[in-house]
Tab-separated table of C-alpha atoms and ligand atoms in Angstrom:
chain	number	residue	atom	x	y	z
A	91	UNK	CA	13.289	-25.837	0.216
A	92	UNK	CA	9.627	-26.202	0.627
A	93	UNK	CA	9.466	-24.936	3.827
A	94	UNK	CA	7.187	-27.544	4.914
A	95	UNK	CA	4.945	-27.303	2.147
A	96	UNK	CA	4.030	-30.553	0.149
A	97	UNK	CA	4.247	-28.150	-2.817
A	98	UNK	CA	5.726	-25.156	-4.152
A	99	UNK	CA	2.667	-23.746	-5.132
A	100	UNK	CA	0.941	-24.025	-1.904
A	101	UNK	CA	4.449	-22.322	-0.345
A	102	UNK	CA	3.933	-19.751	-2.699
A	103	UNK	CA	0.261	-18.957	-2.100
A	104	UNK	CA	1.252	-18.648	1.429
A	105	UNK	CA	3.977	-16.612	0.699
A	106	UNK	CA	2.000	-13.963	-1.142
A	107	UNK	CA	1.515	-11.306	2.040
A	108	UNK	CA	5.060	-11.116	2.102
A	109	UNK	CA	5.637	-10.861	-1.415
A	110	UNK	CA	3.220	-8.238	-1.861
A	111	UNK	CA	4.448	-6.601	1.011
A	112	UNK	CA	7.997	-6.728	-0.703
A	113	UNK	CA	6.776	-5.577	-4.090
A	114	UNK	CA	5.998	-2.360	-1.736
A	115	UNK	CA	8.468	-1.976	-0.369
A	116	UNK	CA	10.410	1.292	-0.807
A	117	UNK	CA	7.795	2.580	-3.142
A	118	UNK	CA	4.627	2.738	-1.331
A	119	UNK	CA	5.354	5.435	1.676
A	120	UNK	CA	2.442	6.112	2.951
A	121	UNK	CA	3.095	8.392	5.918
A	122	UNK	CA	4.494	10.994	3.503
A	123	UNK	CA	1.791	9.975	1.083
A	124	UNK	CA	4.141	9.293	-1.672
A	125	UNK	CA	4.804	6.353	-4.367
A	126	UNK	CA	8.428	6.370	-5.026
A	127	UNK	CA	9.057	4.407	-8.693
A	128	UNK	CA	11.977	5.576	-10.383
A	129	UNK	CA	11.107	3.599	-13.950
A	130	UNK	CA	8.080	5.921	-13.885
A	131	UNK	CA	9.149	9.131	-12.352
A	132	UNK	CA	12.071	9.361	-14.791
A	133	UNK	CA	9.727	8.776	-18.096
A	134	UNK	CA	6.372	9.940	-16.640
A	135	UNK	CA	5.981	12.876	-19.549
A	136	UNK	CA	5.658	9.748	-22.118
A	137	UNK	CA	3.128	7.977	-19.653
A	138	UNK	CA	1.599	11.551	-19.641
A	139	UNK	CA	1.391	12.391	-23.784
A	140	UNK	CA	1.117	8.497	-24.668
A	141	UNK	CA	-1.570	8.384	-27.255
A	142	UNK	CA	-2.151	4.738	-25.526
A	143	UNK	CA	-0.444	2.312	-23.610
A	144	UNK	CA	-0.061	-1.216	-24.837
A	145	UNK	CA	-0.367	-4.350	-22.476
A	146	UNK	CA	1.267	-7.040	-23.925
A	147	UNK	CA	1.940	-10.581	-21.889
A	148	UNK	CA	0.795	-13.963	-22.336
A	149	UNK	CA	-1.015	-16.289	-19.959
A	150	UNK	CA	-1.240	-15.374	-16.039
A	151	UNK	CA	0.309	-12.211	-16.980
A	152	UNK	CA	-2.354	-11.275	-19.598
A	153	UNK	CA	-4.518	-11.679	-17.191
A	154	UNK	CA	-2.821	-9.177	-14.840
A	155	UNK	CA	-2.800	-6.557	-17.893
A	156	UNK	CA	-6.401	-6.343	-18.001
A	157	UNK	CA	-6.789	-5.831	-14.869
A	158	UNK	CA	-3.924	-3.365	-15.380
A	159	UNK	CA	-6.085	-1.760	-18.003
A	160	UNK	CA	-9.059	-0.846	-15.688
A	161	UNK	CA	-6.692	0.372	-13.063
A	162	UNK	CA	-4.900	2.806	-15.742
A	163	UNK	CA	-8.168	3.963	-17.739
A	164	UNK	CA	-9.632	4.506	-14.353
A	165	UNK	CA	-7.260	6.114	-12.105
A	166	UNK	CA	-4.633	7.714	-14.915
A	167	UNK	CA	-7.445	8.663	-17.676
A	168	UNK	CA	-4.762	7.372	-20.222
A	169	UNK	CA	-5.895	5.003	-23.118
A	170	UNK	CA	-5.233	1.212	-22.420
A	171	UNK	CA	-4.835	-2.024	-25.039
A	172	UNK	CA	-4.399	-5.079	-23.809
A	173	UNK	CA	-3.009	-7.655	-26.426
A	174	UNK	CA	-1.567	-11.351	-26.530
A	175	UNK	CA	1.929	-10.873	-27.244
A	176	UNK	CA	1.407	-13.680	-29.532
A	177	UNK	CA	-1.274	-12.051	-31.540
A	178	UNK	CA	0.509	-8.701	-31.832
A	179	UNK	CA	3.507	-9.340	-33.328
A	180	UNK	CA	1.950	-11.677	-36.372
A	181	UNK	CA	-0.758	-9.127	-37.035
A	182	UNK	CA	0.607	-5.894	-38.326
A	183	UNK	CA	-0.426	-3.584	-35.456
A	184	UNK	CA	-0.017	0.457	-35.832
A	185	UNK	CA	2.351	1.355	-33.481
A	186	UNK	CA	3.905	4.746	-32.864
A	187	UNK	CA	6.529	6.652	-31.258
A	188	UNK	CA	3.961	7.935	-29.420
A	189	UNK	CA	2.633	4.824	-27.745
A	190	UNK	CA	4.228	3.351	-24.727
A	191	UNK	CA	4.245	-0.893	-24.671
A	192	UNK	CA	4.022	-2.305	-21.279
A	193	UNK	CA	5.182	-5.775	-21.276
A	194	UNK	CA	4.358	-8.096	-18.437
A	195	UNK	CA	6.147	-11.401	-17.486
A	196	UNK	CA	7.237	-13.527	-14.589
A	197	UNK	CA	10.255	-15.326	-16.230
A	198	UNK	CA	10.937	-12.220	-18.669
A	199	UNK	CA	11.950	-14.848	-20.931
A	200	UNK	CA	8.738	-15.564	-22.775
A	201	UNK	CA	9.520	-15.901	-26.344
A	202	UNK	CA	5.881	-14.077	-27.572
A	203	UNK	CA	5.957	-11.162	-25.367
A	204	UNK	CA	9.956	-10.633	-25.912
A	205	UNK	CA	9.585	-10.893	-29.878
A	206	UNK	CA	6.186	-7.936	-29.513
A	207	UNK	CA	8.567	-6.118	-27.740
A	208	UNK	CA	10.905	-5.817	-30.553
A	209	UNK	CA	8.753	-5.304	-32.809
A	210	UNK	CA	7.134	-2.296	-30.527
A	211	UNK	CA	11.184	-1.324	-30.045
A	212	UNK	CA	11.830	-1.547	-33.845
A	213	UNK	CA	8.595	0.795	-34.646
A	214	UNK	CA	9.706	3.155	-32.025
A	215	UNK	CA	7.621	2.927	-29.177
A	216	UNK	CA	9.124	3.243	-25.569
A	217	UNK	CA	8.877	-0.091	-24.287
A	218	UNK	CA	8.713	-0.934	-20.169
A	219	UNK	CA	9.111	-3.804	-18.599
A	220	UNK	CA	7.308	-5.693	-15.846
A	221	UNK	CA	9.524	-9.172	-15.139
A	222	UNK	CA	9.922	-11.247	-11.825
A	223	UNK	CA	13.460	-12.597	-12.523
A	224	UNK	CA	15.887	-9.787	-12.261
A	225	UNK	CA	18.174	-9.377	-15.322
A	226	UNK	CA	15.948	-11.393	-17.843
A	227	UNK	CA	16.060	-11.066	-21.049
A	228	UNK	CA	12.433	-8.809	-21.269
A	229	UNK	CA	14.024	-6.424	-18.220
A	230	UNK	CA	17.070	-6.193	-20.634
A	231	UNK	CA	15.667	-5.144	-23.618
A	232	UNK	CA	13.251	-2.582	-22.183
A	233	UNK	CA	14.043	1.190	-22.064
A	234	UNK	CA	13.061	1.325	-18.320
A	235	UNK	CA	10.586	-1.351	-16.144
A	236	UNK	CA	9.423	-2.239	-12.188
A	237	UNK	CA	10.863	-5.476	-11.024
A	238	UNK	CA	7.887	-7.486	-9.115
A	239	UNK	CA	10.028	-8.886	-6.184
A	240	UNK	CA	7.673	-11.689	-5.275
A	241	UNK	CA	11.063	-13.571	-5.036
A	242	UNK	CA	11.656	-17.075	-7.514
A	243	UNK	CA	8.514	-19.074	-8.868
A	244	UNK	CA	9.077	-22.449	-8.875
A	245	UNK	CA	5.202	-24.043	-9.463
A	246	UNK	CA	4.553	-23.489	-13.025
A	247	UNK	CA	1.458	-22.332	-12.050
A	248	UNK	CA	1.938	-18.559	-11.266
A	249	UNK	CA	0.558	-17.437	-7.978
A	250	UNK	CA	2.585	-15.157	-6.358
A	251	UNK	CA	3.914	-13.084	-9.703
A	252	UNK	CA	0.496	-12.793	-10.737
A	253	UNK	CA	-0.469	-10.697	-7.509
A	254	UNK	CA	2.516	-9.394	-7.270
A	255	UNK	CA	2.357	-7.949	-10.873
A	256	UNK	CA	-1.151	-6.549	-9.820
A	257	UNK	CA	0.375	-4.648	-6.924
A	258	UNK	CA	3.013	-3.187	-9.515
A	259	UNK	CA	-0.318	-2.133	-12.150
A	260	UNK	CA	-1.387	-0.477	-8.774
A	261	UNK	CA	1.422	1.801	-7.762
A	262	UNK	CA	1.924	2.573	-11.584
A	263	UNK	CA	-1.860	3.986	-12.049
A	264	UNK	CA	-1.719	5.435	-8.925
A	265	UNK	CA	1.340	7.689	-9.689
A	266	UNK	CA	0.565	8.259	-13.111
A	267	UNK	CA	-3.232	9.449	-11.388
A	268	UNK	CA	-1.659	11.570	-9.470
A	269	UNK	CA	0.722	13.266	-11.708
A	270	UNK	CA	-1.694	13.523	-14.562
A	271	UNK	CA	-4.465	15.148	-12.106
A	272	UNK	CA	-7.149	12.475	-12.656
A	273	UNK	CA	-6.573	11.317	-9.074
A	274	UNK	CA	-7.449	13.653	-6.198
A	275	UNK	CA	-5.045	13.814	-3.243
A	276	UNK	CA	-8.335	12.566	-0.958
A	277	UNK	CA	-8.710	9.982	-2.845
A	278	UNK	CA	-5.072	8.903	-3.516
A	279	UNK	CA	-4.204	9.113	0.217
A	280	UNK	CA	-7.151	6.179	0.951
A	281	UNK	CA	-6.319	4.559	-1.769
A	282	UNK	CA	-2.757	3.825	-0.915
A	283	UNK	CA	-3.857	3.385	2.785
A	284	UNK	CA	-5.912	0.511	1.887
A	285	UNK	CA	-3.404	-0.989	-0.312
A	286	UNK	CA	-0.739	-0.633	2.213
A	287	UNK	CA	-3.501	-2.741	4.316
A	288	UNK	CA	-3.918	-5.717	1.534
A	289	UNK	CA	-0.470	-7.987	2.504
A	290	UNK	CA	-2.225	-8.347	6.271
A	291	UNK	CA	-6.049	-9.117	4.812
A	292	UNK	CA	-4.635	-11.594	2.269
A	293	UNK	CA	-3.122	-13.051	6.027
A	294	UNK	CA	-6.421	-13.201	7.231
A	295	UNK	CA	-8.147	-14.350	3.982
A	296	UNK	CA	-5.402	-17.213	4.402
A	297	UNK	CA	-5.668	-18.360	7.702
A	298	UNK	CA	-9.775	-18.040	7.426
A	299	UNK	CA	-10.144	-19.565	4.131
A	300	UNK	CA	-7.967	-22.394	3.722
A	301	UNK	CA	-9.347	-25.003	5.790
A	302	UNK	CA	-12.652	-24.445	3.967
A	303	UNK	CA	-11.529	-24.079	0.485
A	304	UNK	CA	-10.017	-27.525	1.318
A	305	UNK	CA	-13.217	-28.965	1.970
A	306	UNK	CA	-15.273	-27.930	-0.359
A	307	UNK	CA	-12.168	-29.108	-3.110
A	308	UNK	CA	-13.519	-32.524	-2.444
A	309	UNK	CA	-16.959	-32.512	-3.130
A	310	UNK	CA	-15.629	-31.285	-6.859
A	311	UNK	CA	-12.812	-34.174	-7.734
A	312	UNK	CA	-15.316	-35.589	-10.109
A	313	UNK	CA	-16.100	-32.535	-12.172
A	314	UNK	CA	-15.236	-32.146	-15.711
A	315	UNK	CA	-16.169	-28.535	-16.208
A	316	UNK	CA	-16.255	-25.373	-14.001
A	317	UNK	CA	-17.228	-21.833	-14.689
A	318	UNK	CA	-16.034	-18.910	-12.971
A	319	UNK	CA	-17.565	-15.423	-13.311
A	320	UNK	CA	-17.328	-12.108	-12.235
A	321	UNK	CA	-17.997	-8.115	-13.565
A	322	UNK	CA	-15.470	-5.343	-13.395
A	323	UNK	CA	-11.951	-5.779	-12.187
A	324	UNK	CA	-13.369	-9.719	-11.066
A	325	UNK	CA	-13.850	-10.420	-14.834
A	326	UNK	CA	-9.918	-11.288	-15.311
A	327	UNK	CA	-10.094	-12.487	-12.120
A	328	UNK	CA	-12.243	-15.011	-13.020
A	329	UNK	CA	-10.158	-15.553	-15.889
A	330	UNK	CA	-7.368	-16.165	-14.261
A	331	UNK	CA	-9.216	-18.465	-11.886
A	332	UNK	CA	-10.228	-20.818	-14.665
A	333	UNK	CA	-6.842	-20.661	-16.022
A	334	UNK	CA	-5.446	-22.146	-12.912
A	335	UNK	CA	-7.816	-24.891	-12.742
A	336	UNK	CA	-7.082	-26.347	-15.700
A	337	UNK	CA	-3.455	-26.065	-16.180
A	338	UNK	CA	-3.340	-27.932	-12.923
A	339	UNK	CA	-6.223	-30.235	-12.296
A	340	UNK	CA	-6.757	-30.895	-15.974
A	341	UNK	CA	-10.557	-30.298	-15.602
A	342	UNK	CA	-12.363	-28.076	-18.323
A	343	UNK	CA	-12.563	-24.439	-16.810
A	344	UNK	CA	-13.752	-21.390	-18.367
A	345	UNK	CA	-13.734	-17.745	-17.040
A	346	UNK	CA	-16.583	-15.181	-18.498
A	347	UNK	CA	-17.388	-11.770	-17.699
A	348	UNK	CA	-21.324	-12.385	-15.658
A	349	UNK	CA	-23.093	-10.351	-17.771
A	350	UNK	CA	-21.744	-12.391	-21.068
A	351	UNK	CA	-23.398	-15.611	-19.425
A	352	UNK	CA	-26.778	-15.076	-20.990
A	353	UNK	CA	-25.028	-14.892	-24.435
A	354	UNK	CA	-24.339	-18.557	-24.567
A	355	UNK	CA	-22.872	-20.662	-21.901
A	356	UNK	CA	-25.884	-20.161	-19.211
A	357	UNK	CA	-27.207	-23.268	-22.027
A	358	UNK	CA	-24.593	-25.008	-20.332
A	359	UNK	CA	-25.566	-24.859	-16.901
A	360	UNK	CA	-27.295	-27.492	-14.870
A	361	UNK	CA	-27.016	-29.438	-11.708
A	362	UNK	CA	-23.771	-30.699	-12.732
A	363	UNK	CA	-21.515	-28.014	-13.701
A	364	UNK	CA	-19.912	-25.740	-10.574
A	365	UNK	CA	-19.788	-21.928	-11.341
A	366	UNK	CA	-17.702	-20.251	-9.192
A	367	UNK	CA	-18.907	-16.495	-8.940
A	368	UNK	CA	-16.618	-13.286	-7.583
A	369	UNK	CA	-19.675	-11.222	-5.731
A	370	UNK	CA	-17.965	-8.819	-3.541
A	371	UNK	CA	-20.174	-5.591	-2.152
A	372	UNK	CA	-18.065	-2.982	-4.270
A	373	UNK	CA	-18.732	-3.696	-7.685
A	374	UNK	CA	-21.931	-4.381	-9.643
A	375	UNK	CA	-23.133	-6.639	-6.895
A	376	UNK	CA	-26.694	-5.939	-7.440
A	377	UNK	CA	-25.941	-7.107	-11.336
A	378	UNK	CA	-23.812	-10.274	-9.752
A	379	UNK	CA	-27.204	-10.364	-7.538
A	380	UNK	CA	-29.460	-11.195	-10.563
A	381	UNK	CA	-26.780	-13.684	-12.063
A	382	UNK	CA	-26.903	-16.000	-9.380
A	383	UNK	CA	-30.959	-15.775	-9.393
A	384	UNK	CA	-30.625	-16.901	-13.127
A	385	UNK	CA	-27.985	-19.551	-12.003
A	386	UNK	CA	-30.021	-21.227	-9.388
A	387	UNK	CA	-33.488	-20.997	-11.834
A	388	UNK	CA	-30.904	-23.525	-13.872
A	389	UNK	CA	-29.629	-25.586	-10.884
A	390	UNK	CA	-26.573	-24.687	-11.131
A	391	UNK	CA	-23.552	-25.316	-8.092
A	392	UNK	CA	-22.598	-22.006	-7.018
A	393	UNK	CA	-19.527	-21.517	-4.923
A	394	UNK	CA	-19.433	-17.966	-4.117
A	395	UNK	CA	-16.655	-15.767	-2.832
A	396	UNK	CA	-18.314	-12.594	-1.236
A	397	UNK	CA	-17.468	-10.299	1.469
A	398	UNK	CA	-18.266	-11.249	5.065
A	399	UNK	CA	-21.542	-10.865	6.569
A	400	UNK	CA	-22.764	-10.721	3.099
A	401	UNK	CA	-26.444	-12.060	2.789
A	402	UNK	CA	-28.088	-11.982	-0.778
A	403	UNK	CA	-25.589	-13.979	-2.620
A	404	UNK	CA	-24.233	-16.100	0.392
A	405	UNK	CA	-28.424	-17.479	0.985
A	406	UNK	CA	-28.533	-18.500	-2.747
A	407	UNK	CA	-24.828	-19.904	-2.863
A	408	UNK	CA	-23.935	-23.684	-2.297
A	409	UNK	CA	-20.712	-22.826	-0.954
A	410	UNK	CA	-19.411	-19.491	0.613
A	411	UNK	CA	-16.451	-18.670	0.990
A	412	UNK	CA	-16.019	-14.955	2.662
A	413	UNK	CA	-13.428	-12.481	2.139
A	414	UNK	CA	-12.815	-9.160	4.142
A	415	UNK	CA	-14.112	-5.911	2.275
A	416	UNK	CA	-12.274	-3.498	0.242
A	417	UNK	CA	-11.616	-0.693	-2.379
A	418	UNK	CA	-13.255	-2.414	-5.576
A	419	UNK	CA	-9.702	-2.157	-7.601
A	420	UNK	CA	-8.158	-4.421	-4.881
A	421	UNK	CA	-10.560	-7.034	-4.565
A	422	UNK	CA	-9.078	-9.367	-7.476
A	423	UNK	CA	-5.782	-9.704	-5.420
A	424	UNK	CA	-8.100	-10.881	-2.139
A	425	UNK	CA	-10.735	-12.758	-4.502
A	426	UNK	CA	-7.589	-14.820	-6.346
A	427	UNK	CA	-6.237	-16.227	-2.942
A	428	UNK	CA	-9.040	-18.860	-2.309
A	429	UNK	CA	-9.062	-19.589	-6.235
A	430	UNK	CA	-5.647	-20.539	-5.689
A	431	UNK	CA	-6.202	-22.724	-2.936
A	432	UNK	CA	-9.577	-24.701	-4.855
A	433	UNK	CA	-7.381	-25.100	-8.019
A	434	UNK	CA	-4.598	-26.477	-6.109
A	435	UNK	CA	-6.627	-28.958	-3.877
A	436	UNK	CA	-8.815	-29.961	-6.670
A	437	UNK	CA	-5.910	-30.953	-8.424
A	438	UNK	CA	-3.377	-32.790	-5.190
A	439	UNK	CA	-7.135	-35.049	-4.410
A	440	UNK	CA	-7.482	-35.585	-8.218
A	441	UNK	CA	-3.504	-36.958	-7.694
A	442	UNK	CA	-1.926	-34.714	-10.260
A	443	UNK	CA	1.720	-33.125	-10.687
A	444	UNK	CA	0.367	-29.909	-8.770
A	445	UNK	CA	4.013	-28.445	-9.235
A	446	UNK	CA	4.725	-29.667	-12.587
A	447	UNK	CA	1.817	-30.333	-15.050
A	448	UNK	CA	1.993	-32.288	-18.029
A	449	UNK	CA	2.548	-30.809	-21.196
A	450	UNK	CA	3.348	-27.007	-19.654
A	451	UNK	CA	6.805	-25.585	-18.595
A	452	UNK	CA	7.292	-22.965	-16.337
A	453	UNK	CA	8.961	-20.191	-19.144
A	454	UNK	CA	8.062	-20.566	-22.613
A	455	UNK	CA	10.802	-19.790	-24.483
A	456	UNK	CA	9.662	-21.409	-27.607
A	457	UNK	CA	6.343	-19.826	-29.950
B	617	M6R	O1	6.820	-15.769	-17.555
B	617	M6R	P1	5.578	-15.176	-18.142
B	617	M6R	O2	4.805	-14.352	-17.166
B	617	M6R	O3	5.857	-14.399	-19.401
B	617	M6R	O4	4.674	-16.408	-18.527
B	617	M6R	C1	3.467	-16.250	-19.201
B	617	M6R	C2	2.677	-17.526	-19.200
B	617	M6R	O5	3.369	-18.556	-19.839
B	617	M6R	C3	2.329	-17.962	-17.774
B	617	M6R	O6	1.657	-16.987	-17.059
B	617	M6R	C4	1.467	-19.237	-17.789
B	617	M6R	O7	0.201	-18.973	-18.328
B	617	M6R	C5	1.376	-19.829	-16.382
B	617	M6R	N1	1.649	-21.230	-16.389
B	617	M6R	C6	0.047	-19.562	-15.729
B	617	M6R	O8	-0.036	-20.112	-14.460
């Protein structure tokens, strides 16, 4: 049931052009330059008039809200929070009829996220649901939601519902963009032309990455701390990049927005701790540009992912490990692929239960 993998989390990194491709399906039509969601469609006045949304999720899917939070703010124009379920429901928040609570989760069985919900429900907010497993508790309780269909997680480290759930955040700011008038028809059609391209460059970021990211896994078996950066819509998905490190590998990984280096952990850097920077062309690169130069003053080990036939970052970088170009919005779910792939090799040469890692199970249905 592997399908040849030694893992399920390596099957499922591979699997993730299809199951982006899948998510797609049926909504994204690009030919008659059209995004077909019924969840949103049939409540997009309340989308529309919401004095904000709410993100709520926990973990991997947390990370996916924030990112769902620049895509919304930017393309929709529509106020975005993004809160830990867990923190939400203990701390009183103001909630309205006229907010609208977006809930993200894999298993749709998280007990945080499903008891903010409630509490959301209870105050009168219109609550949506984004869940992986069809019929879970979350999708049940929701007035409306988008399945992901990135098809059943089995490694408890999420891989596929994580880009998967960033695909959905996609489609939804998209239409509500369009709708709401924020986001020209120009501009929509290339958008959803290049997004319609990402299942076949996450192929190619497979097939040219993975030997490499493989490689370079080894020379880091022995470290005990990592640091991952990135500006912009890489910031969570440097987050996220950390996050998998350590839940699997058990080494000490933390993500930071670039720019919040100088504010204390740059004190930590020297020859011995790896910082893994996201540096693509579209986004604050020149910024990214002067973050390394601070890095290497310290001695840092820079892995950097970058686009191809980059130069600036790649000549001051340790490691490089390219990616193809695209829209800035997009370039967490190309950038996450080869984080994938380091956390999980890090972790199989370091011997550890890549599928199953102590202390952590796979829904957590408990607070
Ligand atoms: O099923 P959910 O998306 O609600 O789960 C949320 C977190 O427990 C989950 O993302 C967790 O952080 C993963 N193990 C991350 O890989």
């Amino acid at each position: 049931e592997k399908g040849g993998y030694e893992h399920f989390m390596l099957k499922e990194i591979f699997e993730q052009p299809k199951s982006i491709h899948d998510t797609m399906r049926g909504r994204l039509l690009v030919d008659e330059g059209v995004i077909k969601m019924a969840g949103i469609w049939d409540h997009v006045e309340k989308f529309k008039n919401a004095n904000r949304i709410i993100i709520i999720a926990c973990g991997t899917s947390w990370h996916a809200g924030l990112i769902g939070e620049y895509l919304i703010e930017e393309y929709a124009r529509i106020p975005v929070e993004v809160e830990y379920a867990s923190e939400f429901r203990y701390r009183n928040p103001i909630i309205t009829d006229k907010d609208v609570v977006i809930a993200i989760s894999q298993s749709g069985e998280t007990a945080d996220t499903m008891a903010a919900l409630k509490l959301a429900k209870e105050k009168g907010a219109f609550i949506y649901g984004i869940c992986n497993v069809v019929d879970s508790s979350i999708a049940r309780i929701t007035d409306a939601g988008s399945y992901t269909h990135a098809g059943p997680e089995i490694g408890v480290a999420s891989t596929k519902a994580f880009t998967a759930q960033l695909t959905i955040l996609t489609l939804i700011a998209f239409k509500l963009g369009k709708h709401n008038g924020t986001l020209d028809n120009t501009s929509f059609m290339s958008l959803i032309a290049e997004l319609d391209l990402i299942p076949k460059k996450i192929e190619e970021v497979l097939s040219t990455t993975h030997e490499l990211v493989k490689n370079i896994s080894k020379d880091f078996v022995k470290s005990t701390n990592f640091l991952y950066l990135g500006r912009g819509y890489n910031y969570p998905a440097a987050l996220e990049g950390a996050l998998k490190l350590k839940e699997i590998s058990y080494i000490h990984a933390e993500g930071y927005p670039a720019a919040e280096m100088k504010h204390g952990p740059i004190a930590l850097i020297d020859e011995n701790m790896p910082i893994v920077i996201i540096a693509p062309k579209k986004g604050h690169y020149d910024k990214i540009v002067s973050n390394v130069q601070e890095i290497k003053a310290r001695k840092g080990k820079l892995i950097a992912v970058v686009n191809k036939g980059d130069q600036q970052v790649s000549e001051m970088a340790d490691y490089v490990i390219e990616i193809p170009e695209t829209s800035e919005c997009f370039s967490p779910i190309l950038a996450s692929v080869p984080l994938q792939l380091l956390a999980y090799y890090i972790a199989v040469y370091r011997g550890a239960n890549v599928d199953q890692p102590r202390n952590l199970a796979k829904s957590v249905t408990v607070e």
